[in-house]
Amino acid sequence: MWDSFESIFEAAKEDENCEAYVMPIPYYDKDQEGNLTEMHDESGLYPDDVGIISWQDHQVDEIDPDVIFIHNPYDWNNRLTSIHPKYYTNKLVCKDRVVIYVPYYVSYTEDKEVMVTMGGAEFYADYVITQSEQYKKRFEQLMDDYKKKDDELNDLIVSYDNGNKFIVLGNPKYDKIRSLNKYEYPLRDDWKEKLFDESGNRKFTMMLDTTIEILLKKRKVLLDKIGDIIDFVENHNDLSLIWRPHPLIKPTLVNSCPELLTTYNGLVNRCKNLDNCIFDDTNDMHTAMAWSDAFMGKYGSMIELYRVTKKPTIMLEIGEKTNFESDGKYDEEGLKTKVFDCQVIKEKDYGLGNLIDFSMKYQRDEAKDEIGQTDGEKIYDFAIKAAKMKMN
């Protein structure tokens, strides 16, 4: 999740008055009773130029930072995982420090069915950075709903309410995608074999995303959809597919719907064994995003981020019979305009076959757009002002 912080860190490094520290903290798996089990420490996975400090050798209160940025909101409230308990948000906040929660995700909020939830850190943090005015309003409504639920929660929220908690400043994840370049993400040999033909020409490559939210909502219907897409790609050797499910899908299946585990494992094995399919369970989503030519998915961060690439981004329809045939009866120029304007195009409006046909014809201008002030710079500038205001 370093992309949730990277451009903030870059802005901090540019400020000669700032000492910036990056302290990755461990997290634990949970069993079905909620007990903490295996610990994971991903400190070794950060880019070499970040210069992290060890959570084992340093204590937050010894460093005593003026500002802390966090990106995990769940504290003790996640059923599957937990950060180390000594870093729960209520243990970080204090009267002469600003704690800012920068969400580790962004969401495609134009879909009315998408869920907006709070993990718990939002109650304690001084500020919550939101991606848009729409998302800010939904957070504020949620907070009001929580206040009405019970008196103790109301008292908690009020005690940490600064009257302006939710701030619209975008998200560093957008900065990462806007500057994405596939040549910064060299392919492994096994990926090259599946994405290039025998003549060395790159195949048209689609990326398939599977979120936990849609899995829990649609269950077997979603797995049937994935199976249909894999069938289609298997029968078109001029295409390639990169399937990248959410990394917690398997533990979610084990805990919530174990009856689907056999079907899911079967789809994973099929994908791995096909000559033109990649099952992407790597730690970095950016390789798949950079090397793919179009995206298919439903809900989640990935669809929201991918649209910023100005490559075709398709919202799948789950539950209806998939039509992979293209009749050519679609407004190609209209679709081009939508993609250029970073809009999601929807299977239900055109049919998946037509959208795949359009995407294969679509030529993206790879010339870099001029990037002004990044979201990370905006967030950092706001944090400095907030810290000065709180300490005064």
mmCIF file of C-alpha atoms in Angstrom:
data_model
loop_
_atom_site.group_PDB
_atom_site.id
_atom_site.type_symbol
_atom_site.label_atom_id
_atom_site.label_comp_id
_atom_site.label_asym_id
_atom_site.label_seq_id
_atom_site.Cartn_x
_atom_site.Cartn_y
_atom_site.Cartn_z
ATOM 1 C CA MET A 1 0.000 0.000 0.000
ATOM 2 C CA TRP A 2 3.001 2.321 -0.294
ATOM 3 C CA ASP A 3 1.271 4.089 -3.188
ATOM 4 C CA SER A 4 -1.143 5.515 -0.586
ATOM 5 C CA PHE A 5 1.750 7.535 0.879
ATOM 6 C CA GLU A 6 4.441 7.837 -1.772
ATOM 7 C CA SER A 7 3.675 11.286 -3.175
ATOM 8 C CA ILE A 8 3.140 12.679 0.367
ATOM 9 C CA PHE A 9 6.572 11.340 1.314
ATOM 10 C CA GLU A 10 8.096 12.892 -1.809
ATOM 11 C CA ALA A 11 6.602 16.272 -0.858
ATOM 12 C CA ALA A 12 7.925 15.922 2.714
ATOM 13 C CA LYS A 13 11.437 15.144 1.445
ATOM 14 C CA GLU A 14 11.381 18.339 -0.612
ATOM 15 C CA ASP A 15 10.672 20.408 2.511
ATOM 16 C CA GLU A 16 13.981 21.315 4.175
ATOM 17 C CA ASN A 17 12.126 21.970 7.437
ATOM 18 C CA CYS A 18 10.749 18.451 7.635
ATOM 19 C CA GLU A 19 12.217 15.221 8.984
ATOM 20 C CA ALA A 20 10.210 12.425 7.368
ATOM 21 C CA TYR A 21 10.162 8.868 8.743
ATOM 22 C CA VAL A 22 8.546 5.774 7.236
ATOM 23 C CA MET A 23 7.793 3.084 9.796
ATOM 24 C CA PRO A 24 6.078 -0.019 8.370
ATOM 25 C CA ILE A 25 4.224 -1.814 11.156
ATOM 26 C CA PRO A 26 3.346 -5.524 11.342
ATOM 27 C CA TYR A 27 -0.106 -7.018 11.042
ATOM 28 C CA TYR A 28 -1.668 -10.307 12.100
ATOM 29 C CA ASP A 29 -4.062 -12.803 10.616
ATOM 30 C CA LYS A 30 -7.115 -13.619 12.728
ATOM 31 C CA ASP A 31 -8.762 -16.982 13.245
ATOM 32 C CA GLN A 32 -12.544 -17.475 13.214
ATOM 33 C CA GLU A 33 -12.728 -16.564 16.913
ATOM 34 C CA GLY A 34 -10.905 -13.274 16.314
ATOM 35 C CA ASN A 35 -7.626 -14.311 17.930
ATOM 36 C CA LEU A 36 -4.403 -12.905 16.481
ATOM 37 C CA THR A 37 -2.415 -15.659 14.776
ATOM 38 C CA GLU A 38 0.433 -15.346 12.255
ATOM 39 C CA MET A 39 2.327 -12.049 12.182
ATOM 40 C CA HIS A 40 3.419 -10.432 8.907
ATOM 41 C CA ASP A 41 6.188 -7.848 8.660
ATOM 42 C CA GLU A 42 6.485 -6.423 5.122
ATOM 43 C CA SER A 43 9.287 -3.969 5.902
ATOM 44 C CA GLY A 44 11.571 -5.669 3.387
ATOM 45 C CA LEU A 45 9.229 -5.001 0.465
ATOM 46 C CA TYR A 46 9.634 -1.220 0.314
ATOM 47 C CA PRO A 47 11.571 0.562 -2.463
ATOM 48 C CA ASP A 48 15.270 0.939 -1.649
ATOM 49 C CA ASP A 49 15.154 4.741 -1.801
ATOM 50 C CA VAL A 50 12.517 5.084 0.924
ATOM 51 C CA GLY A 51 14.839 4.448 3.860
ATOM 52 C CA ILE A 52 12.458 2.929 6.374
ATOM 53 C CA ILE A 53 13.001 2.791 10.135
ATOM 54 C CA SER A 54 12.313 -0.323 12.180
ATOM 55 C CA TRP A 55 9.228 -0.578 14.388
ATOM 56 C CA GLN A 56 11.265 -2.871 16.649
ATOM 57 C CA ASP A 57 14.076 -0.341 17.177
ATOM 58 C CA HIS A 58 11.999 2.835 17.413
ATOM 59 C CA GLN A 59 8.960 3.949 19.389
ATOM 60 C CA VAL A 60 6.514 6.508 18.003
ATOM 61 C CA ASP A 61 6.550 8.575 21.195
ATOM 62 C CA GLU A 62 10.366 8.685 21.180
ATOM 63 C CA ILE A 63 10.322 10.214 17.698
ATOM 64 C CA ASP A 64 7.353 12.371 18.766
ATOM 65 C CA PRO A 65 6.247 13.438 15.288
ATOM 66 C CA ASP A 66 4.089 16.518 14.760
ATOM 67 C CA VAL A 67 2.088 14.662 12.090
ATOM 68 C CA ILE A 68 1.361 10.963 11.640
ATOM 69 C CA PHE A 69 -0.157 9.617 8.430
ATOM 70 C CA ILE A 70 -1.920 6.251 8.639
ATOM 71 C CA HIS A 71 -3.634 4.253 5.920
ATOM 72 C CA ASN A 72 -5.214 1.322 7.792
ATOM 73 C CA PRO A 73 -8.516 2.337 9.437
ATOM 74 C CA TYR A 74 -9.588 -0.941 10.996
ATOM 75 C CA ASP A 75 -7.637 -1.158 14.264
ATOM 76 C CA TRP A 76 -9.429 -4.073 16.011
ATOM 77 C CA ASN A 77 -12.509 -3.994 13.731
ATOM 78 C CA ASN A 78 -11.388 -6.203 10.819
ATOM 79 C CA ARG A 79 -12.517 -9.831 10.973
ATOM 80 C CA LEU A 80 -9.560 -11.107 8.917
ATOM 81 C CA THR A 81 -6.527 -9.095 10.013
ATOM 82 C CA SER A 82 -5.304 -6.598 12.624
ATOM 83 C CA ILE A 83 -2.375 -4.227 12.753
ATOM 84 C CA HIS A 84 -0.193 -4.532 15.855
ATOM 85 C CA PRO A 85 -2.414 -3.399 18.775
ATOM 86 C CA LYS A 86 0.053 -0.813 20.066
ATOM 87 C CA TYR A 87 -0.519 1.166 16.844
ATOM 88 C CA TYR A 88 -4.295 1.401 17.094
ATOM 89 C CA THR A 89 -5.326 4.949 16.272
ATOM 90 C CA ASN A 90 -6.539 5.872 19.752
ATOM 91 C CA LYS A 91 -2.977 5.188 20.977
ATOM 92 C CA LEU A 92 -1.426 7.548 18.420
ATOM 93 C CA VAL A 93 -3.554 10.649 18.947
ATOM 94 C CA CYS A 94 -2.527 13.329 21.439
ATOM 95 C CA LYS A 95 -3.074 17.031 22.062
ATOM 96 C CA ASP A 96 0.107 18.257 20.321
ATOM 97 C CA ARG A 97 0.038 15.939 17.308
ATOM 98 C CA VAL A 98 -2.067 15.661 14.160
ATOM 99 C CA VAL A 99 -3.094 12.184 13.009
ATOM 100 C CA ILE A 100 -4.314 12.014 9.423
ATOM 101 C CA TYR A 101 -5.961 8.968 7.894
ATOM 102 C CA VAL A 102 -5.281 8.661 4.161
ATOM 103 C CA PRO A 103 -7.426 5.775 2.868
ATOM 104 C CA TYR A 104 -5.501 2.866 1.388
ATOM 105 C CA TYR A 105 -8.191 2.641 -1.284
ATOM 106 C CA VAL A 106 -10.263 4.753 -3.635
ATOM 107 C CA SER A 107 -13.700 3.710 -4.848
ATOM 108 C CA TYR A 108 -15.807 4.091 -7.949
ATOM 109 C CA THR A 109 -18.567 6.070 -6.287
ATOM 110 C CA GLU A 110 -20.802 6.638 -9.313
ATOM 111 C CA ASP A 111 -22.285 3.189 -8.734
ATOM 112 C CA LYS A 112 -25.033 3.597 -6.128
ATOM 113 C CA GLU A 113 -24.546 0.024 -4.900
ATOM 114 C CA VAL A 114 -20.957 0.565 -3.771
ATOM 115 C CA MET A 115 -20.516 0.316 -0.017
ATOM 116 C CA VAL A 116 -18.970 3.134 2.013
ATOM 117 C CA THR A 117 -17.804 1.943 5.410
ATOM 118 C CA MET A 118 -15.778 3.150 8.373
ATOM 119 C CA GLY A 119 -13.146 1.009 10.014
ATOM 120 C CA GLY A 120 -12.890 2.872 13.317
ATOM 121 C CA ALA A 121 -9.786 5.033 12.909
ATOM 122 C CA GLU A 122 -11.988 7.731 11.389
ATOM 123 C CA PHE A 123 -13.481 8.410 14.834
ATOM 124 C CA TYR A 124 -10.089 9.151 16.432
ATOM 125 C CA ALA A 125 -8.063 10.721 13.615
ATOM 126 C CA ASP A 126 -7.871 14.497 13.449
ATOM 127 C CA TYR A 127 -8.559 14.418 9.724
ATOM 128 C CA VAL A 128 -9.702 11.973 7.064
ATOM 129 C CA ILE A 129 -8.604 12.667 3.484
ATOM 130 C CA THR A 130 -11.392 11.978 0.985
ATOM 131 C CA GLN A 131 -11.131 11.488 -2.762
ATOM 132 C CA SER A 132 -14.106 13.675 -3.732
ATOM 133 C CA GLU A 133 -16.952 15.840 -2.440
ATOM 134 C CA GLN A 134 -19.319 12.931 -2.999
ATOM 135 C CA TYR A 135 -17.225 10.660 -0.825
ATOM 136 C CA LYS A 136 -16.915 13.353 1.852
ATOM 137 C CA LYS A 137 -20.706 13.648 2.037
ATOM 138 C CA ARG A 138 -21.098 9.900 2.368
ATOM 139 C CA PHE A 139 -18.529 9.800 5.186
ATOM 140 C CA GLU A 140 -20.278 12.658 6.970
ATOM 141 C CA GLN A 141 -23.627 10.910 6.646
ATOM 142 C CA LEU A 142 -22.134 7.716 8.048
ATOM 143 C CA MET A 143 -20.712 9.618 10.991
ATOM 144 C CA ASP A 144 -24.128 11.152 11.686
ATOM 145 C CA ASP A 145 -25.713 7.699 11.492
ATOM 146 C CA TYR A 146 -23.223 6.343 14.029
ATOM 147 C CA LYS A 147 -23.960 9.218 16.392
ATOM 148 C CA LYS A 148 -27.638 8.244 16.416
ATOM 149 C CA LYS A 149 -26.954 4.585 17.160
ATOM 150 C CA ASP A 150 -25.858 4.739 20.766
ATOM 151 C CA ASP A 151 -24.895 7.287 23.402
ATOM 152 C CA GLU A 152 -21.417 5.907 24.100
ATOM 153 C CA LEU A 153 -20.467 6.059 20.424
ATOM 154 C CA ASN A 154 -21.933 9.539 20.194
ATOM 155 C CA ASP A 155 -19.787 10.672 23.127
ATOM 156 C CA LEU A 156 -16.686 9.119 21.524
ATOM 157 C CA ILE A 157 -17.296 10.823 18.188
ATOM 158 C CA VAL A 158 -18.007 14.197 19.768
ATOM 159 C CA SER A 159 -14.859 14.048 21.898
ATOM 160 C CA TYR A 160 -12.691 13.681 18.783
ATOM 161 C CA ASP A 161 -14.738 15.918 16.487
ATOM 162 C CA ASN A 162 -12.844 19.006 15.342
ATOM 163 C CA GLY A 163 -15.807 20.161 13.253
ATOM 164 C CA ASN A 164 -13.973 19.736 9.956
ATOM 165 C CA LYS A 165 -12.723 16.156 9.956
ATOM 166 C CA PHE A 166 -13.271 15.201 6.306
ATOM 167 C CA ILE A 167 -11.096 17.025 3.769
ATOM 168 C CA VAL A 168 -11.299 16.648 -0.035
ATOM 169 C CA LEU A 169 -7.739 16.421 -1.388
ATOM 170 C CA GLY A 170 -7.764 13.355 -3.661
ATOM 171 C CA ASN A 171 -5.403 10.469 -2.954
ATOM 172 C CA PRO A 172 -1.724 9.667 -3.632
ATOM 173 C CA LYS A 173 -2.845 6.512 -5.445
ATOM 174 C CA TYR A 174 -4.048 8.733 -8.302
ATOM 175 C CA ASP A 175 -0.594 10.317 -8.514
ATOM 176 C CA LYS A 176 0.979 6.895 -8.946
ATOM 177 C CA ILE A 177 -1.378 5.926 -11.777
ATOM 178 C CA ARG A 178 -1.068 9.248 -13.594
ATOM 179 C CA SER A 179 2.686 8.703 -13.872
ATOM 180 C CA LEU A 180 2.494 4.967 -14.674
ATOM 181 C CA ASN A 181 4.942 3.778 -17.335
ATOM 182 C CA LYS A 182 5.187 0.119 -18.299
ATOM 183 C CA TYR A 183 8.902 0.377 -18.959
ATOM 184 C CA GLU A 184 9.434 1.024 -15.248
ATOM 185 C CA TYR A 185 7.902 -2.413 -14.603
ATOM 186 C CA PRO A 186 9.969 -5.007 -16.510
ATOM 187 C CA LEU A 187 8.177 -8.290 -17.117
ATOM 188 C CA ARG A 188 9.232 -11.632 -15.680
ATOM 189 C CA ASP A 189 10.028 -14.280 -18.282
ATOM 190 C CA ASP A 190 6.889 -16.306 -17.491
ATOM 191 C CA TRP A 191 4.740 -13.202 -18.069
ATOM 192 C CA LYS A 192 6.510 -12.420 -21.356
ATOM 193 C CA GLU A 193 5.690 -15.896 -22.651
ATOM 194 C CA LYS A 194 1.987 -15.269 -22.103
ATOM 195 C CA LEU A 195 1.755 -11.635 -23.207
ATOM 196 C CA PHE A 196 3.810 -11.915 -26.425
ATOM 197 C CA ASP A 197 3.315 -14.179 -29.442
ATOM 198 C CA GLU A 198 6.017 -16.255 -31.155
ATOM 199 C CA SER A 199 6.961 -13.310 -33.374
ATOM 200 C CA GLY A 200 7.589 -11.094 -30.378
ATOM 201 C CA ASN A 201 4.438 -9.000 -30.844
ATOM 202 C CA ARG A 202 2.512 -8.085 -27.727
ATOM 203 C CA LYS A 203 -0.983 -9.511 -27.558
ATOM 204 C CA PHE A 204 -3.984 -7.401 -26.663
ATOM 205 C CA THR A 205 -4.153 -7.872 -22.905
ATOM 206 C CA MET A 206 -7.147 -7.496 -20.618
ATOM 207 C CA MET A 207 -6.929 -7.172 -16.868
ATOM 208 C CA LEU A 208 -9.626 -8.792 -14.713
ATOM 209 C CA ASP A 209 -10.175 -7.606 -11.150
ATOM 210 C CA THR A 210 -12.198 -9.465 -8.508
ATOM 211 C CA THR A 211 -13.129 -7.651 -5.304
ATOM 212 C CA ILE A 212 -14.212 -9.101 -1.985
ATOM 213 C CA GLU A 213 -17.350 -6.972 -2.027
ATOM 214 C CA ILE A 214 -18.687 -8.402 -5.288
ATOM 215 C CA LEU A 215 -17.718 -11.931 -4.250
ATOM 216 C CA LEU A 216 -19.726 -11.683 -1.033
ATOM 217 C CA LYS A 217 -22.687 -10.163 -2.900
ATOM 218 C CA LYS A 218 -22.799 -12.450 -5.933
ATOM 219 C CA ARG A 219 -20.915 -15.586 -4.777
ATOM 220 C CA LYS A 220 -21.269 -18.436 -7.304
ATOM 221 C CA VAL A 221 -22.700 -16.083 -9.954
ATOM 222 C CA LEU A 222 -19.429 -14.148 -9.903
ATOM 223 C CA LEU A 223 -17.343 -17.314 -10.195
ATOM 224 C CA ASP A 224 -19.474 -18.338 -13.204
ATOM 225 C CA LYS A 225 -18.692 -14.968 -14.807
ATOM 226 C CA ILE A 226 -14.960 -15.446 -14.254
ATOM 227 C CA GLY A 227 -15.233 -18.920 -15.776
ATOM 228 C CA ASP A 228 -16.972 -17.497 -18.863
ATOM 229 C CA ILE A 229 -14.218 -14.889 -19.326
ATOM 230 C CA ILE A 230 -11.477 -17.512 -18.980
ATOM 231 C CA ASP A 231 -13.319 -19.699 -21.538
ATOM 232 C CA PHE A 232 -13.429 -16.780 -23.965
ATOM 233 C CA VAL A 233 -9.731 -15.983 -23.610
ATOM 234 C CA GLU A 234 -8.768 -19.654 -23.915
ATOM 235 C CA ASN A 235 -10.461 -19.721 -27.324
ATOM 236 C CA HIS A 236 -8.729 -16.548 -28.563
ATOM 237 C CA ASN A 237 -4.988 -17.019 -28.579
ATOM 238 C CA ASP A 238 -4.489 -13.507 -29.957
ATOM 239 C CA LEU A 239 -5.623 -12.217 -26.541
ATOM 240 C CA SER A 240 -4.107 -12.418 -23.077
ATOM 241 C CA LEU A 241 -5.681 -12.109 -19.656
ATOM 242 C CA ILE A 242 -4.201 -10.994 -16.353
ATOM 243 C CA TRP A 243 -6.516 -11.993 -13.519
ATOM 244 C CA ARG A 244 -5.721 -10.180 -10.288
ATOM 245 C CA PRO A 245 -8.167 -10.953 -7.460
ATOM 246 C CA HIS A 246 -8.083 -9.170 -4.126
ATOM 247 C CA PRO A 247 -5.307 -10.790 -2.039
ATOM 248 C CA LEU A 248 -7.719 -11.585 0.809
ATOM 249 C CA ILE A 249 -10.264 -13.430 -1.342
ATOM 250 C CA LYS A 250 -9.075 -16.881 -0.347
ATOM 251 C CA PRO A 251 -9.173 -16.267 3.436
ATOM 252 C CA THR A 252 -12.553 -14.585 2.910
ATOM 253 C CA LEU A 253 -13.843 -17.722 1.216
ATOM 254 C CA VAL A 254 -12.479 -19.895 4.010
ATOM 255 C CA ASN A 255 -14.210 -17.779 6.671
ATOM 256 C CA SER A 256 -17.414 -16.720 4.934
ATOM 257 C CA CYS A 257 -18.341 -19.105 2.106
ATOM 258 C CA PRO A 258 -16.146 -22.241 2.183
ATOM 259 C CA GLU A 259 -18.564 -24.017 -0.167
ATOM 260 C CA LEU A 260 -17.126 -21.890 -3.019
ATOM 261 C CA LEU A 261 -13.488 -22.723 -2.304
ATOM 262 C CA THR A 262 -13.271 -25.748 -4.627
ATOM 263 C CA THR A 263 -14.761 -23.813 -7.549
ATOM 264 C CA TYR A 264 -12.474 -20.857 -6.931
ATOM 265 C CA ASN A 265 -9.358 -23.032 -6.715
ATOM 266 C CA GLY A 266 -10.372 -24.707 -9.954
ATOM 267 C CA LEU A 267 -10.578 -21.340 -11.731
ATOM 268 C CA VAL A 268 -7.192 -20.310 -10.347
ATOM 269 C CA ASN A 269 -5.571 -23.523 -11.597
ATOM 270 C CA ARG A 270 -7.171 -23.142 -15.034
ATOM 271 C CA CYS A 271 -5.870 -19.599 -15.318
ATOM 272 C CA LYS A 272 -2.361 -20.600 -14.279
ATOM 273 C CA ASN A 273 -2.216 -23.472 -16.770
ATOM 274 C CA LEU A 274 -3.374 -21.592 -19.880
ATOM 275 C CA ASP A 275 -0.779 -20.265 -22.325
ATOM 276 C CA ASN A 276 -2.377 -16.825 -22.515
ATOM 277 C CA CYS A 277 -3.569 -16.285 -18.937
ATOM 278 C CA ILE A 278 -1.692 -14.945 -15.916
ATOM 279 C CA PHE A 279 -2.850 -15.322 -12.326
ATOM 280 C CA ASP A 280 -1.379 -12.260 -10.666
ATOM 281 C CA ASP A 281 -0.838 -12.732 -6.933
ATOM 282 C CA THR A 282 2.223 -10.478 -6.767
ATOM 283 C CA ASN A 283 2.553 -7.681 -4.199
ATOM 284 C CA ASP A 284 2.435 -4.933 -6.830
ATOM 285 C CA MET A 285 -0.676 -4.249 -8.905
ATOM 286 C CA HIS A 286 1.096 -1.674 -11.077
ATOM 287 C CA THR A 287 2.795 -4.160 -13.401
ATOM 288 C CA ALA A 288 -0.579 -5.567 -14.446
ATOM 289 C CA MET A 289 -2.061 -2.092 -14.792
ATOM 290 C CA ALA A 290 0.857 -0.832 -16.867
ATOM 291 C CA TRP A 291 1.050 -3.772 -19.291
ATOM 292 C CA SER A 292 -2.666 -4.357 -19.830
ATOM 293 C CA ASP A 293 -4.636 -2.598 -22.560
ATOM 294 C CA ALA A 294 -8.101 -2.702 -20.993
ATOM 295 C CA PHE A 295 -9.734 -3.495 -17.665
ATOM 296 C CA MET A 296 -12.761 -5.498 -16.539
ATOM 297 C CA GLY A 297 -14.166 -5.442 -13.029
ATOM 298 C CA LYS A 298 -16.890 -4.365 -10.629
ATOM 299 C CA TYR A 299 -16.579 -1.951 -7.690
ATOM 300 C CA GLY A 300 -13.389 -1.371 -5.722
ATOM 301 C CA SER A 301 -10.208 0.644 -5.982
ATOM 302 C CA MET A 302 -8.912 -0.906 -9.159
ATOM 303 C CA ILE A 303 -11.693 0.244 -11.470
ATOM 304 C CA GLU A 304 -11.517 3.757 -10.035
ATOM 305 C CA LEU A 305 -7.751 3.907 -10.513
ATOM 306 C CA TYR A 306 -7.629 2.254 -13.915
ATOM 307 C CA ARG A 307 -9.942 4.818 -15.500
ATOM 308 C CA VAL A 308 -7.246 7.450 -14.784
ATOM 309 C CA THR A 309 -4.910 5.611 -17.193
ATOM 310 C CA LYS A 310 -7.185 6.703 -20.069
ATOM 311 C CA LYS A 311 -7.390 3.098 -21.238
ATOM 312 C CA PRO A 312 -10.762 1.318 -21.683
ATOM 313 C CA THR A 313 -12.190 0.522 -18.247
ATOM 314 C CA ILE A 314 -15.184 -1.823 -18.367
ATOM 315 C CA MET A 315 -17.733 -2.210 -15.574
ATOM 316 C CA LEU A 316 -18.887 -5.832 -15.737
ATOM 317 C CA GLU A 317 -22.506 -6.859 -15.281
ATOM 318 C CA ILE A 318 -22.717 -9.821 -12.919
ATOM 319 C CA GLY A 319 -25.713 -12.139 -13.146
ATOM 320 C CA GLU A 320 -26.770 -11.622 -16.747
ATOM 321 C CA LYS A 321 -25.753 -13.935 -19.597
ATOM 322 C CA THR A 322 -22.543 -12.617 -21.132
ATOM 323 C CA ASN A 323 -22.623 -11.803 -24.837
ATOM 324 C CA PHE A 324 -19.100 -12.073 -26.216
ATOM 325 C CA GLU A 325 -20.231 -11.470 -29.808
ATOM 326 C CA SER A 326 -19.678 -8.055 -31.359
ATOM 327 C CA ASP A 327 -22.286 -6.707 -33.775
ATOM 328 C CA GLY A 328 -20.285 -3.523 -34.389
ATOM 329 C CA LYS A 329 -23.314 -1.419 -33.534
ATOM 330 C CA TYR A 330 -21.762 1.013 -31.100
ATOM 331 C CA ASP A 331 -20.657 4.624 -31.206
ATOM 332 C CA GLU A 332 -16.887 4.278 -31.487
ATOM 333 C CA GLU A 333 -16.207 8.018 -31.294
ATOM 334 C CA GLY A 334 -18.499 8.372 -28.301
ATOM 335 C CA LEU A 335 -16.685 5.563 -26.505
ATOM 336 C CA LYS A 336 -13.319 7.131 -27.341
ATOM 337 C CA THR A 337 -14.448 10.382 -25.768
ATOM 338 C CA LYS A 338 -15.607 8.601 -22.626
ATOM 339 C CA VAL A 339 -12.295 6.778 -22.231
ATOM 340 C CA PHE A 340 -10.284 9.949 -22.852
ATOM 341 C CA ASP A 341 -12.397 11.702 -20.207
ATOM 342 C CA CYS A 342 -11.560 8.918 -17.712
ATOM 343 C CA GLN A 343 -15.105 7.549 -17.696
ATOM 344 C CA VAL A 344 -15.971 3.917 -17.018
ATOM 345 C CA ILE A 345 -17.810 2.165 -19.871
ATOM 346 C CA LYS A 346 -20.435 -0.393 -18.888
ATOM 347 C CA GLU A 347 -21.129 -3.872 -20.182
ATOM 348 C CA LYS A 348 -24.862 -3.414 -19.564
ATOM 349 C CA ASP A 349 -24.946 -0.470 -22.017
ATOM 350 C CA TYR A 350 -23.036 -2.017 -24.922
ATOM 351 C CA GLY A 351 -22.478 -5.751 -24.378
ATOM 352 C CA LEU A 352 -19.089 -7.179 -23.439
ATOM 353 C CA GLY A 353 -18.289 -8.365 -26.977
ATOM 354 C CA ASN A 354 -18.746 -4.853 -28.374
ATOM 355 C CA LEU A 355 -16.597 -3.333 -25.643
ATOM 356 C CA ILE A 356 -13.791 -5.842 -26.165
ATOM 357 C CA ASP A 357 -13.978 -5.164 -29.925
ATOM 358 C CA PHE A 358 -13.803 -1.404 -29.302
ATOM 359 C CA SER A 359 -10.947 -1.772 -26.819
ATOM 360 C CA MET A 360 -8.869 -3.743 -29.332
ATOM 361 C CA LYS A 361 -9.262 -0.900 -31.842
ATOM 362 C CA TYR A 362 -8.672 1.882 -29.339
ATOM 363 C CA GLN A 363 -5.369 3.703 -29.698
ATOM 364 C CA ARG A 364 -4.266 5.525 -26.577
ATOM 365 C CA ASP A 365 -2.043 8.554 -26.857
ATOM 366 C CA GLU A 366 0.846 7.562 -24.612
ATOM 367 C CA ALA A 367 2.207 11.096 -24.490
ATOM 368 C CA LYS A 368 2.385 12.086 -20.835
ATOM 369 C CA ASP A 369 -0.159 14.600 -19.655
ATOM 370 C CA GLU A 370 1.245 17.544 -17.785
ATOM 371 C CA ILE A 371 0.844 16.953 -14.064
ATOM 372 C CA GLY A 372 0.488 20.032 -11.884
ATOM 373 C CA GLN A 373 0.501 19.901 -8.120
ATOM 374 C CA THR A 374 0.091 16.304 -7.011
ATOM 375 C CA ASP A 375 -2.527 15.142 -4.526
ATOM 376 C CA GLY A 376 0.366 14.174 -2.251
ATOM 377 C CA GLU A 377 1.676 17.748 -2.256
ATOM 378 C CA LYS A 378 -1.796 19.092 -1.447
ATOM 379 C CA ILE A 379 -2.163 16.650 1.451
ATOM 380 C CA TYR A 380 1.291 17.457 2.815
ATOM 381 C CA ASP A 381 0.699 21.228 2.626
ATOM 382 C CA PHE A 382 -2.619 20.779 4.430
ATOM 383 C CA ALA A 383 -0.972 18.631 7.130
ATOM 384 C CA ILE A 384 1.630 21.290 7.928
ATOM 385 C CA LYS A 385 -1.034 23.976 8.235
ATOM 386 C CA ALA A 386 -3.184 21.674 10.408
ATOM 387 C CA ALA A 387 -0.255 20.917 12.724
ATOM 388 C CA LYS A 388 0.562 24.610 13.196
ATOM 389 C CA MET A 389 -3.086 25.378 13.871
ATOM 390 C CA LYS A 390 -3.444 22.611 16.488
ATOM 391 C CA MET A 391 -0.247 23.555 18.305
ATOM 392 C CA ASN A 392 -1.220 27.203 18.457
#
